[in-house]
C-alpha positions as a Markdown table, in Angstrom:
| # | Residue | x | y | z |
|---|---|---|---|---|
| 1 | Unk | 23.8 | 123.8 | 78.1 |
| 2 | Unk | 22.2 | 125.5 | 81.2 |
| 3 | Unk | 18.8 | 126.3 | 81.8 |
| 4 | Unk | 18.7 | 130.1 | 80.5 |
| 5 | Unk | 14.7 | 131.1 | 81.4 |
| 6 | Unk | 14.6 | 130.2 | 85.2 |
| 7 | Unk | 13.6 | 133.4 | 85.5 |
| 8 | Unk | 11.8 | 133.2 | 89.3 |
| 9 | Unk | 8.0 | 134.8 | 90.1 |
| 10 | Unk | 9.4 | 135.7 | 93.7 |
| 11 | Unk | 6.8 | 139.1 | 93.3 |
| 12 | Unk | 3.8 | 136.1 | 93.7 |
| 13 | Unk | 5.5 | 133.3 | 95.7 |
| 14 | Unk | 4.8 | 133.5 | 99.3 |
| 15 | Unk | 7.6 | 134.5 | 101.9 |
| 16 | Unk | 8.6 | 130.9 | 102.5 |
| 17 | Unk | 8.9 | 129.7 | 98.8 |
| 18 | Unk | 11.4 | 132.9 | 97.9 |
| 19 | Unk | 13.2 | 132.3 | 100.7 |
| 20 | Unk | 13.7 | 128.6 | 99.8 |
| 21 | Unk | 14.3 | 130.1 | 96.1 |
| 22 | Unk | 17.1 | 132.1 | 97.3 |
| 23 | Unk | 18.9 | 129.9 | 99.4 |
| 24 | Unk | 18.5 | 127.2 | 97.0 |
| 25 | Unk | 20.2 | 129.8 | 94.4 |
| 26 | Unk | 22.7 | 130.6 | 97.0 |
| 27 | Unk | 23.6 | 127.2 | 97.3 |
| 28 | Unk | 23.7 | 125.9 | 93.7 |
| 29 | Unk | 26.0 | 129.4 | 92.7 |
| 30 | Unk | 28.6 | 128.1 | 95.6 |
| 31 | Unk | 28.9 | 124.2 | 94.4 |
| 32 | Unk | 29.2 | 125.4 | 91.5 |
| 33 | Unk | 32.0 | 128.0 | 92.5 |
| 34 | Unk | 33.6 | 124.8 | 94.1 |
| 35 | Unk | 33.5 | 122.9 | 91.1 |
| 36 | Unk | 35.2 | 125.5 | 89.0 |
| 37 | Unk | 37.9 | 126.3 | 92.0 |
| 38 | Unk | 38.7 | 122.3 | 92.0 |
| 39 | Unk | 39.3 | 122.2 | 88.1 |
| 40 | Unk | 41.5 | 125.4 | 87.9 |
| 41 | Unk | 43.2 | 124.1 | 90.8 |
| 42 | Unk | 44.0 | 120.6 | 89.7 |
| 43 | Unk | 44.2 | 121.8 | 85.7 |
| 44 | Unk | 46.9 | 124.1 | 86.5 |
| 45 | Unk | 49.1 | 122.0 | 88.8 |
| 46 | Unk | 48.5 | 118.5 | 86.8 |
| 47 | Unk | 47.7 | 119.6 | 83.4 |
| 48 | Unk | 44.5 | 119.6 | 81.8 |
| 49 | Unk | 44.6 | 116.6 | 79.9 |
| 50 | Unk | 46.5 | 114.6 | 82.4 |
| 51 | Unk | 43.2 | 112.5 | 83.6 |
| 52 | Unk | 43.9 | 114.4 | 87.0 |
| 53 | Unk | 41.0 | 116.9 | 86.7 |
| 54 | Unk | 38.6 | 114.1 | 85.5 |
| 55 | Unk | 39.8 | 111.7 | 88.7 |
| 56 | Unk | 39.3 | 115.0 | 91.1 |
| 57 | Unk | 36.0 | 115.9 | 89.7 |
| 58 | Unk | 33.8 | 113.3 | 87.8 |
| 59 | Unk | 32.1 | 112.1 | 90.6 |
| 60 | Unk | 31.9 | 115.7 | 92.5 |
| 61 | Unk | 30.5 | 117.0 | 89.5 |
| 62 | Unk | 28.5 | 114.4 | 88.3 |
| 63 | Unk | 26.4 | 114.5 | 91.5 |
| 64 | Unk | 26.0 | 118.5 | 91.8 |
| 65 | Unk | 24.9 | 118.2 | 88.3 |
| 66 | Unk | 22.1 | 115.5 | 88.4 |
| 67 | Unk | 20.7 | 117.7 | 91.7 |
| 68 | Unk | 19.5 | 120.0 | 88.5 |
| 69 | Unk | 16.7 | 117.7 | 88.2 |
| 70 | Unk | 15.1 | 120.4 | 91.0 |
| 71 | Unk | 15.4 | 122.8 | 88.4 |
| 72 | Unk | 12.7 | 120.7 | 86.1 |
| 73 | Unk | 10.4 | 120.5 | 89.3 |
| 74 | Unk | 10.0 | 124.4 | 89.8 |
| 75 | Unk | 9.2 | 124.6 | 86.6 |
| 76 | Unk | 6.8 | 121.7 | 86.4 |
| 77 | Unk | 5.2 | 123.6 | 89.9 |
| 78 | Unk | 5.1 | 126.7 | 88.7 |
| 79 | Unk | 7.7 | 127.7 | 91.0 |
| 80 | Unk | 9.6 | 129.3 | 88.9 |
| 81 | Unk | 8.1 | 131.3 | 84.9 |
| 82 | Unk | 10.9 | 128.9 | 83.0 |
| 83 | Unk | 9.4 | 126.8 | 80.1 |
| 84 | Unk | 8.8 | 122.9 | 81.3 |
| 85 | Unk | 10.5 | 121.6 | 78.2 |
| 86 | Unk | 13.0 | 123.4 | 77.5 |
| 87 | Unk | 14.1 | 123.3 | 81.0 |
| 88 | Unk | 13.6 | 119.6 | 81.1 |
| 89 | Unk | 15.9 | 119.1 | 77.4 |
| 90 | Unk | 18.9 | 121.4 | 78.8 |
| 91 | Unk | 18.7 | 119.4 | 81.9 |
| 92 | Unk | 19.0 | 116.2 | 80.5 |
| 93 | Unk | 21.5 | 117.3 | 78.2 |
| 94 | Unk | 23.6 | 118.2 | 80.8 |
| 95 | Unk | 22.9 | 114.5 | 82.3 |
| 96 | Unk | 23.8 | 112.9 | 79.0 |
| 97 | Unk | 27.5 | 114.5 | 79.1 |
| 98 | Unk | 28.0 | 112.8 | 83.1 |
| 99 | Unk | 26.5 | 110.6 | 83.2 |
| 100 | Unk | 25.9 | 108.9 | 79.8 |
| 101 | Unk | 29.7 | 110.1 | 78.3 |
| 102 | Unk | 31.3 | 111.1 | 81.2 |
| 103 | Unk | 30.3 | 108.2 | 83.6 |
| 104 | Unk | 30.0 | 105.3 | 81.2 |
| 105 | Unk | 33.2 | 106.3 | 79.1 |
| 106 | Unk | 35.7 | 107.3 | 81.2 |
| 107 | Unk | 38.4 | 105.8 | 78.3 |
| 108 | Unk | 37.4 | 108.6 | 76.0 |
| 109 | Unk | 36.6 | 111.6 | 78.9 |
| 110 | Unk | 39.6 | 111.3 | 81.5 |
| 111 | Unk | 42.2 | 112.5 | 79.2 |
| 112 | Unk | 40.3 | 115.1 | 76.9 |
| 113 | Unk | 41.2 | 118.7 | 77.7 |
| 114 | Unk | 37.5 | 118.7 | 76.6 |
| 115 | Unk | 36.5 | 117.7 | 79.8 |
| 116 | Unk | 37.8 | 120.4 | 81.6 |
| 117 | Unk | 36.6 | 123.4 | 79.3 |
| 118 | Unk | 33.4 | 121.5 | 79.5 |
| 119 | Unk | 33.3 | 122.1 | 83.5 |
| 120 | Unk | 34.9 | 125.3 | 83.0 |
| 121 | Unk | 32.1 | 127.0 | 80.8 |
| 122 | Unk | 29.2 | 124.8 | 82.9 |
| 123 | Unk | 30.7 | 125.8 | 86.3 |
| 124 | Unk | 31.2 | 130.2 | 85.3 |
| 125 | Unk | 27.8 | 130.5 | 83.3 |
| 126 | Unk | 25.8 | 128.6 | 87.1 |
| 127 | Unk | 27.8 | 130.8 | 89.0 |
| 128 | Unk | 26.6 | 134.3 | 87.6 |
| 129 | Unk | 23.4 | 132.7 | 86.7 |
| 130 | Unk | 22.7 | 131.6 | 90.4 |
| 131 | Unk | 24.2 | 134.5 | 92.1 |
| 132 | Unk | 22.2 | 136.8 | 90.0 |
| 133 | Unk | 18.7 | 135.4 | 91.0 |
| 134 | Unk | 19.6 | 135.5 | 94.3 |
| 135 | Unk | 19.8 | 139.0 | 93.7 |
| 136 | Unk | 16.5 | 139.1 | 92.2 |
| 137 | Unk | 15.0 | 137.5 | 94.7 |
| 138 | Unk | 16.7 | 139.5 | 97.1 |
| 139 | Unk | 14.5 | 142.3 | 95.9 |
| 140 | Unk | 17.1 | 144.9 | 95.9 |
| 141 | Unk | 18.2 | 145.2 | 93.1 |
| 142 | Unk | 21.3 | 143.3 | 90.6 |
| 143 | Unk | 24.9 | 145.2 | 91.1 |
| 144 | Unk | 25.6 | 146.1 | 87.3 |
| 145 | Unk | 28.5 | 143.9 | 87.1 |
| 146 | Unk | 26.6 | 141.1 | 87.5 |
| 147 | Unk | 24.1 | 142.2 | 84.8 |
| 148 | Unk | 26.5 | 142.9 | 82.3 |
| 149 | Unk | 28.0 | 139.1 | 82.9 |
| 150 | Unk | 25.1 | 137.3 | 82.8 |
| 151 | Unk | 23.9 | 138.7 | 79.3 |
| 152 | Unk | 27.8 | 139.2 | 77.9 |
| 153 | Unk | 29.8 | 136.2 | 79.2 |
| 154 | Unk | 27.7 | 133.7 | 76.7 |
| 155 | Unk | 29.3 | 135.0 | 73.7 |
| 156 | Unk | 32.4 | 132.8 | 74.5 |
| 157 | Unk | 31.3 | 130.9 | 77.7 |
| 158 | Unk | 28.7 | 128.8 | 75.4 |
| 159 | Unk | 30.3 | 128.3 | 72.2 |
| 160 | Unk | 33.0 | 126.8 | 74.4 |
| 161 | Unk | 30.7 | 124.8 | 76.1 |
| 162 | Unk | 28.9 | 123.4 | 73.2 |
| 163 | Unk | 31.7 | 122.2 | 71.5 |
| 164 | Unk | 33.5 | 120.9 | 74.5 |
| 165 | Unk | 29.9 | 118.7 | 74.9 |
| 166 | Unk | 29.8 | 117.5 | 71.2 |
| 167 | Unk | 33.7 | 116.7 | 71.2 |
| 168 | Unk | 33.2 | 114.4 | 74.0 |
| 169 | Unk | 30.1 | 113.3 | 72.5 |
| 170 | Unk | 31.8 | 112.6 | 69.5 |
| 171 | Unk | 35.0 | 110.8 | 71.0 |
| 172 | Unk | 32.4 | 108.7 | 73.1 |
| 173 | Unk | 30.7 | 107.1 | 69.9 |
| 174 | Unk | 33.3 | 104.4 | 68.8 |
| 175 | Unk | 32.8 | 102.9 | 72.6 |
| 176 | Unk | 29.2 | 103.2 | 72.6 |
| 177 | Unk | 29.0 | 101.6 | 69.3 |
| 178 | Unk | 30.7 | 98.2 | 70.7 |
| 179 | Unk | 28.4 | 98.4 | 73.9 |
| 180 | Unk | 25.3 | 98.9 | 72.0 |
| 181 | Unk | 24.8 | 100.0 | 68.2 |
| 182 | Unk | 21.9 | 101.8 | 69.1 |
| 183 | Unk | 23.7 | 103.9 | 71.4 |
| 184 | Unk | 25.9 | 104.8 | 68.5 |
| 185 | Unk | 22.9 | 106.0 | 66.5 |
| 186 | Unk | 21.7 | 107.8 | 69.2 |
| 187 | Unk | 24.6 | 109.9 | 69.8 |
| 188 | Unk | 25.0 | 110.8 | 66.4 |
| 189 | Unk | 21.4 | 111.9 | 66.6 |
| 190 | Unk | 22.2 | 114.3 | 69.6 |
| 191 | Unk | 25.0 | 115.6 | 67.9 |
| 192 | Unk | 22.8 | 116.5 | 64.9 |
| 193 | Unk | 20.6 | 118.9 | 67.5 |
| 194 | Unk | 23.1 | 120.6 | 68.4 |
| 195 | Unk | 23.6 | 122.2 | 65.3 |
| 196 | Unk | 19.9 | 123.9 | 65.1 |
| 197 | Unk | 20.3 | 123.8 | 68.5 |
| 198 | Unk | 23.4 | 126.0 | 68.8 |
| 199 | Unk | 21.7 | 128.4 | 66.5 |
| 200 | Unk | 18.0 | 128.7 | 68.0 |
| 201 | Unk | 19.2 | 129.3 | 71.9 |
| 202 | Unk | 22.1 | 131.5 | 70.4 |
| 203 | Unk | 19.9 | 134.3 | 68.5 |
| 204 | Unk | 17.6 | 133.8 | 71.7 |
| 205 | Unk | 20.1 | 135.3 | 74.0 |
| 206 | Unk | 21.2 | 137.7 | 71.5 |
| 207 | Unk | 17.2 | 138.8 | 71.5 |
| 208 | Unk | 17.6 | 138.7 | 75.5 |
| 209 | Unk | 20.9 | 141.1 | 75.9 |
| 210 | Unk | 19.2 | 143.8 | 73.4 |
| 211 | Unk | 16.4 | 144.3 | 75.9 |
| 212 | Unk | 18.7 | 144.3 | 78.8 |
| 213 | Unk | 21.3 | 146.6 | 77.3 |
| 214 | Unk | 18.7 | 148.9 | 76.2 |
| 215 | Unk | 16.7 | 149.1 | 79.1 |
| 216 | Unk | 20.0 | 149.8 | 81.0 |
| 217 | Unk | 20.5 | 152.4 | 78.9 |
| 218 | Unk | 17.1 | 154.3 | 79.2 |
């Protein structure tokens, strides 16, 4: 899953750092608006589990995802207040699913509705995530609508995403056991995590849309 801290210290940055903040949030919320446009699109016309929306957007996505790895470095520079490791595991999970399932197992992604709902919930939580720090850094305030998304959507945009991610984790196993055992092992590790995992980041936004709500409501 996403990166849910990135939480930017634009009142301490210079000028030219939160402008390169901004833009780089501006960016990331429109490829990631494309991404979600292109899946709907194709889904809808072709069928979700026709191999059409994996065809149309593995490669697309695959690439917009890995330029996450930016995300690790402004935490690692102190660009940004989001913790270095836990930034750095919901990154590389995210890399696991395109480039170690989706990429190297196309045979069990390409025709897995799971694919799709996988992009889906990705490309809608980046989208407000993005679009709301530019916002903050922005300095003018977040509309309320865009509050009330970010700390509201997760209660279905994640558990669909996490169990679109294990599915095709899951699905990717047999293949990965003839390519390398240890592979095997390894996914079946991962999959493991994501059941403390699930619960731990879970109760952590729960914790996170209290204080907002109530703040809002003071």
């Amino acid at each position: 899953m996403p990166p849910k801290t990135a939480a930017t210290k634009s009142a301490s940055n210079p000028p030219a750092l939160t402008n390169y903040l901004r833009r780089y949030n501006l960016v990331s919320s429109i490829l990631w608006l494309s991404i979600l446009v292109r899946v709907l699109k194709v889904g809808c016309e072709k069928g979700f589990d026709s191999g059409v929306v994996y065809d149309f957007n593995e490669r697309y996505a695959r690439l917009i995802q890995t330029g996450a790895v930016l995300e690790v470095l402004h935490s690692l520079t102190g660009l940004v207040r989001a913790p270095v490791m836990t930034t750095l595991m919901q990154v590389a999970s995210r890399l696991l699913l395109v480039w170690g399932i989706g990429y190297n197992f196309p045979a069990s992604t390409r025709n897995s509705p799971a694919y799709a709902s996988m992009l889906v919930a990705w490309s809608v939580t980046e989208v407000i995530r993005y679009s709301y720090f530019v916002f903050v850094l922005a300095g003018k305030g977040v509309p309320g609508f865009l509050t009330w998304l970010r700390y509201n959507t997760f209660f279905v945009l994640y558990p669909l995403g996490v169990a679109s991610e294990t599915w095709l984790i899951y699905r990717a196993i047999p293949a990965a056991q003839k390519l390398n055992p240890a592979f095997a092992y390894a996914l079946w590790g991962i999959l493991a995590t994501y059941i403390p995992g699930f619960y731990t980041l879970f109760t952590h936004m729960l914790r996170q849309r209290s204080k907002v709500m109530k703040a809002k409501r003071v």
